[in-house]
């Protein structure tokens, strides 16, 4: 910054800009609140169908999010401008003070108008002596001192001005259209993030020079900033797409066989790098768009170990996917990468896909013991599991879904595929226990129907359960209890089996039966079904007893319908689990009991986020899992989960825990009946509904038993052999 520009700087206009931005931020805060509490909230509650249920609702949700991002961006800009103005005014004050002190020493400070300035004496420009006869050495020291002081002030003012301009451009450029959600408390915070990114990118260009201490320091910085958009974008673009992949490949080669603290540092590095790149993909700067394009272009590049004579290294696909095990990547980026990788995988056929990625790469370990990172689909599936929108896109085409399911017979990708499928059909990201589950869209129900059809295929479809998918199938069944119940009940089912699904009758009964039967052979899968049915039953009972007008008829009929449904679902599961032909898969009741306990705490989150959610009609003041939020259905369903988790004893069976037998069909039937009766009693008590307890308990218990017997019919009709 030139001397006169700072010395005579008029920052009134900058002050006006700060005031304007402050007012804009306040107005956007009001718009954000209005968009969230009115626009989006009303759209979420609206009973729309067709395009309104998909296109309009999605558009409104994105519009509301844009208002939130606009407020966030405006707030950050306001703080950066305010900080910069304050600093420049302070530097101007410091400069004028220094010039005044120089003048008091008979020195003149002038702007040379070429980016430089001069400090000179008022009367003796040659500085050879002074009136007292001293040499000019002492005076020259004074001149130098003032020159250095003033230069320091100008340098800091220049840095303040330049860094503010830099971060403001980066901030605004993050989103090509609309606004970004980048938030900073002040300008220095943003400047430090960008500086850290440039420093780490420089280090990453020379991985061979990084000691373990350097890697530890690198990790600490990256752990601090990996969620920072400016940091992530700057790090990725400064390192470059190929440089990013080369950095991780070199690290994997250099630290192969790591143990102890070295192994932990490498795992932390992989996680931090993954999280950073995931954040970076949301940036829409020109540089980042180029980075994404260049990264995909490196998918087939052979990243060799420079210290090894082997010509075989790691394919770009393998390196990219090994960095997707953590973090949520941008949907558009995942869509582009997934299309490319799916095409490559399908080119190998269903049975040869393992040959395509694994064989010939025996020495490769890109994930430090958590598998080996050779199959790039595993990393991609983990990435999809944390982005439900991208996961849904991935499996909309039945041909892609069928191929990926078929490949699990020849690969170890079943578990990661299962997590991605869960995300696709539920709309809930893997590990997210805080976001409310959205209503199932028509597209999601169709994917779930296709999954059920694949498992129901009599030509070995049930074998998919044993390929690492069993637990995920159980979780998915739990989430789809409303649609499953509607499929079993048939026409008119929605009057009893409440749901927020856009396609409540979108599942095929035969496929549902065979899917539940096959999934029940996996202990974790069966546990998921049992918890899901118990939660849904408890929620239904609460809603109907707290809102009698939901069903135009006798409440006893509703309770019996709910009880019969529980009996059918649990009967299908029970008969299948007890099947002598699949007895080895159950491995006694201990394995199932262990899975039931392990699933319990996780199942509690299903109640909280409404994974098996209900939607009560607007005329009753309903909303998605409204009673859960109010503590009603959540309490009844939560109590059901607690009984399963604690292994509560059934009356008259001191040594028999609830649902703890995997062989005795009668004991299993009685367990279902007891659990349902307890939930009925809970719901009656919580809503002060006075119905004859003994009569209701007997009626519901009989309905459960009838449903249990009807399970025989459904299994035989679906040609599922058991017992």
XYZ file of C-alpha atoms in Angstrom:
723
model
C 0.000 0.000 0.000
C 1.368 3.445 -0.965
C 2.205 5.886 1.798
C -0.217 8.634 0.718
C -3.019 6.106 0.141
C -2.869 5.060 3.775
C -1.863 8.470 5.174
C -4.796 10.300 3.614
C -7.091 7.300 3.369
C -10.780 8.090 3.747
C -12.432 4.948 5.052
C -15.877 6.490 5.302
C -17.083 4.572 2.238
C -15.725 1.346 3.662
C -17.570 2.186 6.876
C -20.745 2.714 4.878
C -20.192 -0.652 3.195
C -19.825 -2.330 6.594
C -23.052 -0.693 7.782
C -24.851 -1.807 4.609
C -23.625 -5.373 5.080
C -24.648 -5.366 8.737
C -28.154 -4.306 7.748
C -28.199 -6.864 4.941
C -27.148 -9.608 7.365
C -29.985 -8.719 9.736
C -32.522 -8.752 6.897
C -31.212 -12.094 5.639
C -31.486 -13.511 9.163
C -35.196 -12.659 9.108
C -35.603 -14.161 5.634
C -33.721 -17.281 6.710
C -36.020 -17.717 9.710
C -39.107 -17.154 7.592
C -37.906 -19.614 4.942
C -37.232 -22.311 7.520
C -40.269 -21.835 9.753
C -42.846 -21.036 7.093
C -41.783 -21.928 3.555
C -39.962 -25.204 4.223
C -41.992 -26.264 7.270
C -45.257 -25.923 5.354
C -43.839 -27.785 2.364
C -42.706 -30.631 4.625
C -46.199 -30.929 6.088
C -48.081 -30.615 2.793
C -49.749 -33.777 1.505
C -48.518 -33.476 -2.057
C -48.428 -36.132 -4.735
C -46.717 -36.493 -8.084
C -44.331 -33.736 -9.145
C -45.269 -31.574 -6.175
C -44.129 -34.297 -3.802
C -40.723 -34.477 -5.439
C -39.783 -31.496 -7.599
C -41.633 -28.768 -5.688
C -40.681 -29.988 -2.222
C -37.033 -30.379 -3.234
C -37.001 -26.933 -4.845
C -38.450 -25.328 -1.726
C -35.956 -27.137 0.515
C -33.061 -25.917 -1.621
C -34.474 -22.393 -1.710
C -34.680 -22.326 2.086
C -31.111 -23.595 2.266
C -30.004 -20.794 -0.088
C -31.433 -18.198 2.292
C -29.452 -19.815 5.106
C -26.276 -19.803 3.009
C -26.874 -16.200 1.966
C -27.090 -15.169 5.609
C -23.950 -17.113 6.511
C -21.974 -15.612 3.642
C -23.190 -12.079 4.367
C -22.263 -12.466 8.019
C -18.737 -13.609 7.123
C -18.287 -10.754 4.625
C -19.489 -8.237 7.202
C -17.003 -9.467 9.792
C -14.101 -9.507 7.345
C -14.848 -6.000 6.076
C -15.315 -4.686 9.600
C -12.040 -6.227 10.799
C -10.157 -4.878 7.782
C -11.566 -1.365 8.190
C -10.633 -1.345 11.852
C -7.108 -2.505 11.099
C -6.562 0.025 8.292
C -7.760 2.889 10.500
C -5.366 1.696 13.190
C -2.478 1.523 10.712
C -3.341 5.013 9.419
C -3.194 6.331 12.981
C 0.160 4.609 13.559
C 1.529 6.016 10.283
C 0.488 9.597 10.981
C 1.919 9.344 14.474
C 5.258 8.147 13.082
C 5.327 10.938 10.483
C 4.576 13.527 13.191
C 7.417 12.244 15.352
C 9.703 12.335 12.330
C 8.707 15.932 11.667
C 9.534 16.770 15.275
C 13.042 15.494 14.483
C 13.263 17.837 11.473
C 12.652 14.951 9.089
C 10.332 14.904 6.100
C 8.496 11.789 4.882
C 7.315 11.907 1.261
C 5.589 9.515 -1.155
C 7.714 8.984 -4.283
C 4.572 7.937 -6.261
C 6.273 4.792 -7.531
C 5.415 2.522 -4.641
C 8.262 3.819 -2.486
C 8.749 6.623 0.012
C 11.689 8.681 1.345
C 12.732 9.993 4.753
C 14.992 13.036 4.530
C 16.168 16.015 6.543
C 14.405 19.332 6.206
C 17.666 21.386 5.706
C 20.623 19.019 5.112
C 19.804 16.320 2.574
C 23.455 15.180 2.368
C 23.381 14.169 6.091
C 27.125 14.713 6.497
C 27.058 16.617 9.798
C 24.859 18.518 12.205
C 25.191 22.031 13.773
C 26.911 20.596 16.837
C 29.694 19.172 14.719
C 28.718 15.475 15.068
C 28.952 13.198 12.057
C 25.780 12.080 10.311
C 26.008 8.529 11.613
C 23.688 9.154 14.537
C 21.198 11.017 12.352
C 21.281 8.232 9.775
C 20.312 5.761 12.485
C 17.311 7.937 13.296
C 16.355 8.073 9.621
C 16.703 4.320 9.283
C 14.657 3.764 12.396
C 11.786 5.893 11.071
C 12.081 4.338 7.611
C 11.880 0.838 9.091
C 8.996 1.756 11.365
C 6.998 3.320 8.539
C 7.827 0.466 6.162
C 6.614 -1.985 8.778
C 3.318 -0.143 9.134
C 2.817 -0.012 5.360
C 3.707 -3.716 5.016
C 1.151 -4.713 7.634
C -1.480 -2.463 6.053
C -0.728 -3.988 2.645
C -1.012 -7.495 4.063
C -4.296 -6.590 5.730
C -5.699 -5.171 2.515
C -4.412 -7.961 0.261
C -5.420 -10.806 2.577
C -8.908 -9.360 2.954
C -9.270 -9.111 -0.825
C -7.922 -12.650 -1.187
C -10.273 -14.310 1.301
C -13.264 -12.305 0.084
C -12.656 -13.487 -3.492
C -12.202 -17.071 -2.289
C -15.325 -16.786 -0.162
C -17.518 -15.493 -2.966
C -16.047 -17.893 -5.539
C -16.918 -20.986 -3.461
C -20.358 -21.136 -5.070
C -20.667 -20.627 -8.811
C -24.378 -20.000 -8.408
C -26.115 -18.826 -5.271
C -24.216 -18.610 -2.010
C -21.727 -20.649 -0.003
C -22.085 -21.719 3.620
C -18.555 -20.641 4.578
C -18.564 -19.024 8.001
C -15.803 -17.045 9.726
C -15.782 -15.073 12.935
C -13.200 -12.593 11.650
C -10.737 -11.936 8.843
C -7.719 -13.410 10.644
C -9.516 -16.723 11.022
C -9.965 -16.971 7.257
C -6.423 -15.775 6.527
C -4.913 -18.387 8.855
C -6.927 -21.149 7.185
C -5.677 -20.196 3.712
C -2.089 -19.862 4.936
C -2.248 -23.279 6.600
C -3.535 -24.831 3.370
C -0.701 -23.372 1.327
C 1.850 -24.540 3.883
C 0.532 -28.128 3.964
C 0.199 -28.320 0.185
C 3.847 -27.309 -0.101
C 4.832 -30.047 2.358
C 2.729 -32.644 0.530
C 4.616 -32.008 -2.699
C 7.699 -33.523 -1.048
C 6.421 -36.509 0.976
C 9.864 -38.138 1.106
C 11.097 -35.188 3.161
C 8.404 -35.644 5.814
C 9.562 -37.296 9.032
C 7.120 -38.878 11.482
C 7.227 -35.647 13.486
C 6.383 -33.725 10.306
C 3.481 -36.074 9.599
C 2.223 -35.622 13.163
C 2.359 -31.829 12.766
C 0.693 -32.144 9.347
C -2.075 -34.204 10.968
C -2.644 -31.681 13.730
C -3.096 -28.852 11.250
C -5.322 -30.867 8.959
C -7.455 -32.109 11.867
C -7.973 -28.475 12.835
C -9.006 -27.306 9.380
C -10.439 -30.263 7.432
C -13.997 -28.885 7.668
C -12.939 -25.386 6.618
C -14.044 -24.747 2.987
C -11.333 -22.190 2.148
C -8.623 -24.396 3.634
C -9.870 -27.493 1.814
C -10.200 -25.775 -1.559
C -6.803 -24.109 -1.260
C -5.038 -27.314 -0.186
C -6.543 -29.414 -2.982
C -5.996 -26.901 -5.771
C -2.484 -25.961 -4.657
C -1.482 -29.632 -4.556
C -3.345 -30.466 -7.760
C -5.395 -33.542 -8.612
C -2.520 -35.780 -9.652
C -0.358 -34.410 -6.845
C -3.044 -35.287 -4.307
C -3.222 -38.896 -5.482
C 0.558 -39.166 -5.761
C 0.950 -37.836 -2.214
C -1.295 -40.495 -0.715
C 0.131 -43.305 -2.869
C 3.684 -42.327 -1.866
C 2.685 -42.208 1.788
C 1.108 -45.661 1.536
C 4.229 -47.093 -0.097
C 6.674 -45.375 2.288
C 4.850 -46.507 5.426
C 3.741 -49.973 4.346
C 3.754 -52.343 7.302
C 3.554 -49.487 9.811
C 3.046 -50.447 13.445
C 2.262 -48.701 16.696
C 2.304 -44.906 16.670
C 3.364 -44.819 13.017
C 0.312 -46.880 12.036
C -1.969 -44.583 14.001
C -0.471 -41.507 12.355
C -1.097 -42.994 8.922
C -4.688 -43.878 9.749
C -5.217 -40.362 11.063
C -3.625 -38.940 7.936
C -5.919 -40.970 5.698
C -8.957 -39.837 7.674
C -7.924 -36.174 7.726
C -7.058 -36.183 4.040
C -10.397 -37.821 3.194
C -12.341 -35.290 5.257
C -10.446 -32.393 3.697
C -11.037 -33.548 0.123
C -14.708 -34.217 0.881
C -15.075 -30.618 2.056
C -13.186 -29.360 -0.993
C -15.586 -31.035 -3.438
C -18.357 -28.670 -2.349
C -16.343 -25.703 -3.608
C -17.309 -24.398 -7.025
C -14.334 -22.184 -7.814
C -12.836 -22.399 -11.298
C -9.734 -24.017 -9.805
C -11.765 -26.633 -7.940
C -13.888 -27.500 -10.956
C -10.648 -28.091 -12.824
C -9.358 -30.236 -9.942
C -12.417 -32.487 -10.041
C -12.156 -32.912 -13.801
C -8.434 -33.643 -13.588
C -8.977 -36.160 -10.773
C -11.356 -38.230 -12.880
C -8.846 -38.096 -15.734
C -6.306 -39.812 -13.447
C -8.620 -42.764 -12.704
C -6.633 -45.190 -14.863
C -3.179 -43.749 -14.106
C -0.677 -46.191 -12.624
C 0.738 -44.645 -9.451
C 3.925 -46.661 -8.979
C 6.181 -46.939 -5.982
C 9.324 -45.106 -7.160
C 11.459 -47.273 -4.872
C 10.133 -50.574 -6.213
C 11.213 -52.309 -9.425
C 7.652 -53.569 -9.925
C 5.824 -51.878 -12.792
C 2.519 -52.456 -10.983
C 1.404 -49.649 -8.736
C -2.018 -48.443 -7.677
C -4.677 -47.439 -10.174
C -6.110 -43.969 -9.822
C -9.486 -45.564 -9.073
C -7.974 -47.376 -6.101
C -6.259 -44.285 -4.723
C -9.348 -42.088 -5.148
C -11.668 -44.571 -3.474
C -9.246 -45.217 -0.603
C -9.790 -41.553 0.308
C -13.584 -41.864 0.440
C -13.921 -43.839 3.656
C -14.491 -40.654 5.658
C -16.428 -37.451 5.047
C -19.393 -36.475 2.918
C -18.483 -35.773 -0.700
C -20.489 -33.487 -2.971
C -23.369 -35.169 -4.811
C -22.403 -34.010 -8.293
C -18.823 -35.160 -7.809
C -19.961 -38.565 -6.502
C -22.382 -38.899 -9.420
C -19.609 -38.301 -11.962
C -17.110 -40.619 -10.284
C -19.697 -43.327 -9.634
C -20.834 -43.398 -13.278
C -17.245 -43.829 -14.425
C -16.382 -46.497 -11.856
C -19.640 -48.415 -12.301
C -18.968 -48.573 -16.036
C -15.468 -49.948 -15.430
C -16.757 -52.496 -12.912
C -19.609 -53.683 -15.109
C -17.131 -54.135 -17.940
C -15.556 -56.979 -15.977
C -18.856 -58.818 -15.610
C -20.435 -60.006 -12.369
C -18.018 -62.835 -11.617
C -14.745 -61.336 -12.837
C -14.910 -58.028 -11.001
C -12.564 -59.289 -8.268
C -10.034 -60.194 -10.966
C -10.393 -56.677 -12.336
C -9.352 -54.936 -9.124
C -7.727 -57.316 -6.651
C -5.624 -59.928 -8.391
C -2.183 -58.713 -9.361
C -2.137 -56.028 -6.673
C -1.021 -58.328 -3.879
C 1.419 -55.885 -2.315
C -0.992 -52.973 -2.241
C -2.469 -51.645 0.993
C -3.954 -48.171 0.722
C -5.995 -48.341 3.920
C -3.467 -49.658 6.451
C -5.073 -52.884 7.546
C -8.745 -51.906 7.225
C -9.061 -54.209 4.243
C -6.507 -53.417 1.562
C -8.108 -50.731 -0.567
C -7.726 -52.726 -3.762
C -11.441 -52.869 -4.601
C -12.358 -49.235 -5.368
C -16.064 -50.008 -5.092
C -15.727 -50.453 -1.323
C -14.476 -46.897 -0.857
C -17.075 -45.513 -3.239
C -19.861 -47.324 -1.382
C -18.640 -45.858 1.901
C -18.714 -42.423 0.286
C -22.253 -43.030 -0.990
C -23.384 -44.235 2.428
C -22.756 -40.740 3.817
C -24.582 -38.957 0.982
C -28.148 -40.321 0.671
C -28.920 -38.253 -2.428
C -25.914 -39.629 -4.323
C -26.652 -43.130 -3.031
C -30.194 -42.930 -4.359
C -28.885 -41.811 -7.754
C -26.449 -44.737 -7.770
C -29.103 -47.438 -7.506
C -32.015 -45.937 -9.431
C -31.081 -48.057 -12.455
C -32.091 -51.644 -11.729
C -29.296 -52.956 -13.956
C -26.686 -51.221 -11.793
C -28.291 -52.463 -8.584
C -28.549 -56.045 -9.833
C -24.926 -56.022 -10.987
C -23.602 -54.737 -7.679
C -25.646 -57.245 -5.680
C -24.485 -60.073 -7.939
C -20.816 -59.156 -7.517
C -20.990 -59.656 -3.748
C -20.853 -63.393 -4.413
C -17.298 -62.988 -5.714
C -15.996 -60.027 -3.698
C -15.783 -58.719 -0.126
C -17.765 -55.561 -0.863
C -21.048 -56.756 0.648
C -20.898 -54.802 3.917
C -19.969 -51.499 2.280
C -22.619 -52.017 -0.408
C -25.167 -52.697 2.325
C -24.403 -49.396 4.041
C -24.769 -47.536 0.735
C -28.111 -49.227 0.062
C -29.351 -48.300 3.541
C -28.535 -44.674 2.845
C -30.228 -44.819 -0.562
C -33.559 -46.199 0.637
C -33.820 -44.409 4.000
C -32.451 -40.960 3.161
C -30.356 -41.087 6.337
C -26.568 -40.934 6.068
C -24.549 -43.687 7.709
C -23.681 -42.638 11.246
C -26.125 -39.712 11.300
C -28.268 -40.032 14.417
C -29.394 -36.424 14.558
C -31.193 -35.674 11.283
C -34.854 -36.604 11.051
C -35.554 -39.327 8.509
C -37.354 -37.861 5.479
C -40.481 -39.478 4.017
C -39.679 -42.293 1.609
C -39.923 -41.005 -1.947
C -41.407 -43.011 -4.772
C -37.904 -43.500 -6.177
C -36.616 -44.815 -2.836
C -39.499 -47.272 -2.475
C -38.800 -48.494 -6.005
C -35.167 -49.173 -5.110
C -36.292 -51.025 -1.982
C -38.734 -53.059 -4.080
C -35.930 -53.964 -6.498
C -33.693 -55.036 -3.598
C -36.463 -57.228 -2.202
C -37.037 -58.717 -5.645
C -33.350 -59.574 -5.981
C -33.283 -61.300 -2.590
C -36.591 -63.048 -3.331
C -35.230 -64.551 -6.552
C -35.606 -68.332 -6.103
C -32.375 -68.849 -8.051
C -30.086 -68.045 -5.161
C -31.298 -64.588 -4.205
C -31.459 -65.509 -0.528
C -27.714 -66.243 -0.621
C -27.075 -62.489 -0.758
C -27.875 -62.327 2.952
C -24.753 -64.292 3.794
C -22.491 -62.044 1.688
C -22.225 -59.299 4.290
C -25.609 -57.745 3.519
C -27.751 -59.399 6.205
C -27.477 -56.682 8.848
C -28.192 -53.897 6.363
C -31.192 -55.795 4.996
C -32.538 -56.004 8.558
C -32.067 -52.258 9.080
C -33.778 -51.531 5.771
C -36.699 -53.788 6.685
C -37.027 -51.880 9.967
C -37.205 -48.583 8.106
C -39.827 -49.954 5.733
C -42.211 -51.429 8.323
C -45.035 -49.102 7.172
C -44.751 -50.231 3.536
C -44.237 -53.861 4.590
C -47.357 -53.689 6.757
C -49.367 -52.152 3.920
C -48.228 -54.912 1.562
C -49.381 -57.559 4.041
C -52.710 -55.900 4.851
C -53.574 -55.042 1.239
C -56.104 -52.458 -0.022
C -57.230 -49.902 2.550
C -54.245 -50.600 4.749
C -53.282 -46.930 5.210
C -56.273 -46.348 7.497
C -54.555 -48.486 10.139
C -50.907 -48.615 9.105
C -50.043 -44.939 9.088
C -47.105 -43.826 6.993
C -45.443 -40.756 5.523
C -44.329 -42.716 2.459
C -45.108 -41.357 -1.015
C -45.667 -44.932 -2.178
C -47.113 -46.930 0.752
C -48.253 -49.778 -1.498
C -45.046 -49.921 -3.516
C -43.804 -53.323 -2.288
C -44.773 -56.754 -3.637
C -46.165 -59.136 -0.993
C -44.391 -62.232 -2.274
C -41.068 -60.399 -2.427
C -41.659 -58.964 1.048
C -42.275 -62.421 2.477
C -39.246 -64.014 0.879
C -37.063 -61.014 1.782
C -38.049 -61.150 5.461
C -37.588 -64.908 5.503
C -34.109 -64.735 3.986
C -32.982 -61.811 6.162
C -34.122 -63.656 9.300
C -31.401 -66.256 8.725
C -28.808 -63.627 9.642
C -28.777 -62.928 13.413
C -28.126 -59.188 12.967
C -30.699 -58.990 10.182
C -33.310 -60.677 12.303
C -32.556 -58.349 15.213
C -33.155 -55.358 12.933
C -36.540 -56.681 11.831
C -37.621 -57.406 15.410
C -36.669 -53.950 16.622
C -38.269 -52.261 13.621
C -41.544 -54.141 14.050
C -41.627 -53.391 17.798
C -40.970 -49.676 17.255
C -43.565 -49.374 14.520
C -46.157 -51.288 16.523
C -45.577 -49.092 19.577
C -45.812 -45.929 17.469
C -49.043 -47.062 15.788
C -50.686 -47.929 19.082
C -49.851 -44.532 20.542
C -51.101 -42.615 17.509
C -54.395 -44.434 17.227
C -55.186 -44.259 20.928
C -54.241 -40.588 21.171
C -56.196 -39.720 17.979
C -59.303 -41.977 17.865
C -60.553 -40.151 14.775
C -57.741 -41.598 12.650
C -59.803 -44.757 12.164
C -63.539 -44.554 11.547
C -64.470 -47.640 13.493
C -64.050 -49.640 16.680
C -60.719 -49.050 18.445
C -60.612 -52.730 19.317
C -60.518 -53.528 15.592
C -57.502 -51.271 15.124
C -55.662 -52.915 18.002
C -56.413 -56.359 16.611
C -55.224 -55.379 13.122
C -51.965 -54.059 14.564
C -51.523 -57.195 16.675
C -52.207 -59.521 13.744
C -49.685 -57.637 11.610
C -47.039 -58.015 14.315
C -47.796 -61.731 14.475
C -47.465 -62.174 10.704
C -44.152 -60.334 10.433
C -42.628 -61.991 13.476
C -44.113 -65.326 12.424
C -42.361 -65.151 9.057
C -39.148 -64.317 10.846
C -39.609 -66.939 13.556
C -40.417 -69.827 11.226
C -37.515 -68.918 8.969
C -35.062 -68.650 11.868
C -36.143 -72.028 13.190
C -35.878 -73.695 9.793
C -33.718 -76.752 10.094
C -32.221 -76.013 6.691
C -30.775 -72.730 7.927
C -29.995 -73.811 11.482
C -26.275 -73.453 10.910
C -26.722 -69.818 9.932
C -28.318 -69.110 13.302
C -25.617 -70.937 15.287
C -27.796 -71.357 18.345
C -29.553 -68.630 20.237
C -26.422 -67.050 21.771
C -25.347 -65.398 18.527
C -28.795 -63.914 18.012
C -28.979 -62.740 21.625
C -25.623 -60.996 21.208
C -26.815 -59.286 18.026
C -30.045 -58.253 19.716
C -28.089 -56.545 22.481
C -25.621 -54.979 20.045
C -28.445 -53.585 17.916
C -30.375 -52.188 20.885
C -28.620 -48.879 21.451
C -28.544 -48.211 17.707
C -32.259 -49.048 17.456
C -32.996 -46.356 20.039
C -31.788 -43.778 17.518
C -34.443 -45.072 15.109
C -37.082 -43.863 17.541
C -35.386 -40.473 17.899
C -34.950 -39.764 14.180
C -38.205 -41.405 13.109
C -36.662 -44.088 10.909
C -39.919 -46.051 11.079
C -41.840 -42.787 11.108
C -45.501 -41.986 10.927
C -47.336 -39.063 9.401
C -50.539 -38.007 11.067
C -53.117 -36.178 8.946
C -52.972 -32.386 9.184
C -56.481 -32.164 10.609
C -55.138 -33.836 13.734
C -52.191 -31.463 13.975
C -49.829 -34.170 12.837
C -46.314 -34.107 11.496
C -43.612 -36.663 10.857
C -43.165 -38.558 14.119
C -45.090 -35.782 15.837
C -45.835 -37.907 18.831
C -42.202 -38.879 19.141
C -41.225 -35.237 19.373
C -43.924 -34.820 22.005
C -42.785 -37.879 23.907
C -45.820 -40.073 23.235
C -45.103 -42.619 20.530
C -41.448 -42.259 21.320
C -42.086 -43.340 24.878
C -44.142 -46.379 23.897
C -41.707 -47.426 21.172
C -38.722 -46.664 23.396
C -40.128 -48.867 26.140
C -40.478 -51.698 23.619
C -36.818 -51.299 22.660
C -35.777 -51.285 26.310
C -37.625 -54.540 26.954
C -35.806 -56.199 24.084
C -32.483 -54.714 25.083
C -32.796 -55.671 28.746
C -34.111 -59.157 28.015
C -37.148 -58.573 30.230
C -38.642 -61.817 31.457
C -42.049 -62.996 30.334
C -44.671 -63.704 32.966
C -44.681 -67.312 34.081
C -41.301 -68.018 32.483
C -38.621 -67.165 34.996
C -35.801 -68.469 32.837
C -37.117 -67.288 29.487
C -36.050 -63.865 28.235
C -38.197 -62.002 25.748
C -37.377 -63.133 22.192
C -34.436 -65.127 23.434
C -35.319 -68.488 21.898
C -34.368 -69.172 18.321
C -35.621 -72.754 18.201
C -38.885 -73.025 20.147
C -41.581 -71.656 17.868
C -44.205 -71.525 20.593
C -41.912 -69.567 22.880
C -41.123 -67.189 20.035
C -44.836 -66.702 19.326
C -45.526 -66.017 23.001
C -42.697 -63.482 23.023
C -44.315 -61.518 20.197
C -47.685 -61.676 21.898
C -46.263 -60.509 25.236
C -44.325 -57.639 23.687
C -47.396 -56.431 21.782
C -49.657 -56.648 24.844
C -47.153 -54.664 26.900
C -47.076 -51.952 24.217
C -50.891 -51.865 24.155
C -50.967 -51.477 27.940
C -48.359 -48.676 27.740
C -50.355 -46.806 25.103
C -53.656 -47.201 26.974
C -52.114 -45.911 30.192
C -50.344 -42.969 28.578
C -53.506 -41.778 26.864
C -55.923 -42.494 29.704
C -58.003 -44.688 27.419
C -60.306 -46.825 29.507
C -60.957 -50.098 27.725
C -61.460 -53.420 29.505
C -57.823 -54.447 30.079
C -58.348 -58.199 30.277
C -60.574 -58.204 27.214
C -58.152 -56.071 25.188
C -55.105 -58.084 26.264
C -56.866 -61.335 25.378
C -58.114 -59.964 22.047
C -54.740 -58.559 21.011
C -52.926 -61.691 22.128
C -55.277 -63.808 20.044
C -54.779 -61.480 17.057
C -51.012 -61.903 17.338
C -51.415 -65.683 17.489
C -53.717 -65.608 14.461
C -51.151 -63.560 12.601
C -48.420 -65.985 13.625
C -50.437 -68.844 12.160
C -51.168 -66.805 9.038
C -47.429 -66.519 8.509
C -47.588 -70.163 7.404
C -49.925 -69.129 4.626
C -47.682 -66.314 3.428
C -44.577 -68.488 3.484
C -46.261 -71.343 1.627
C -47.815 -68.961 -0.870
C -44.376 -67.513 -1.504
C -42.946 -71.043 -1.795
C -40.555 -70.564 1.130
C -39.846 -73.940 2.710
C -39.404 -74.088 6.446
C -39.377 -76.464 9.447
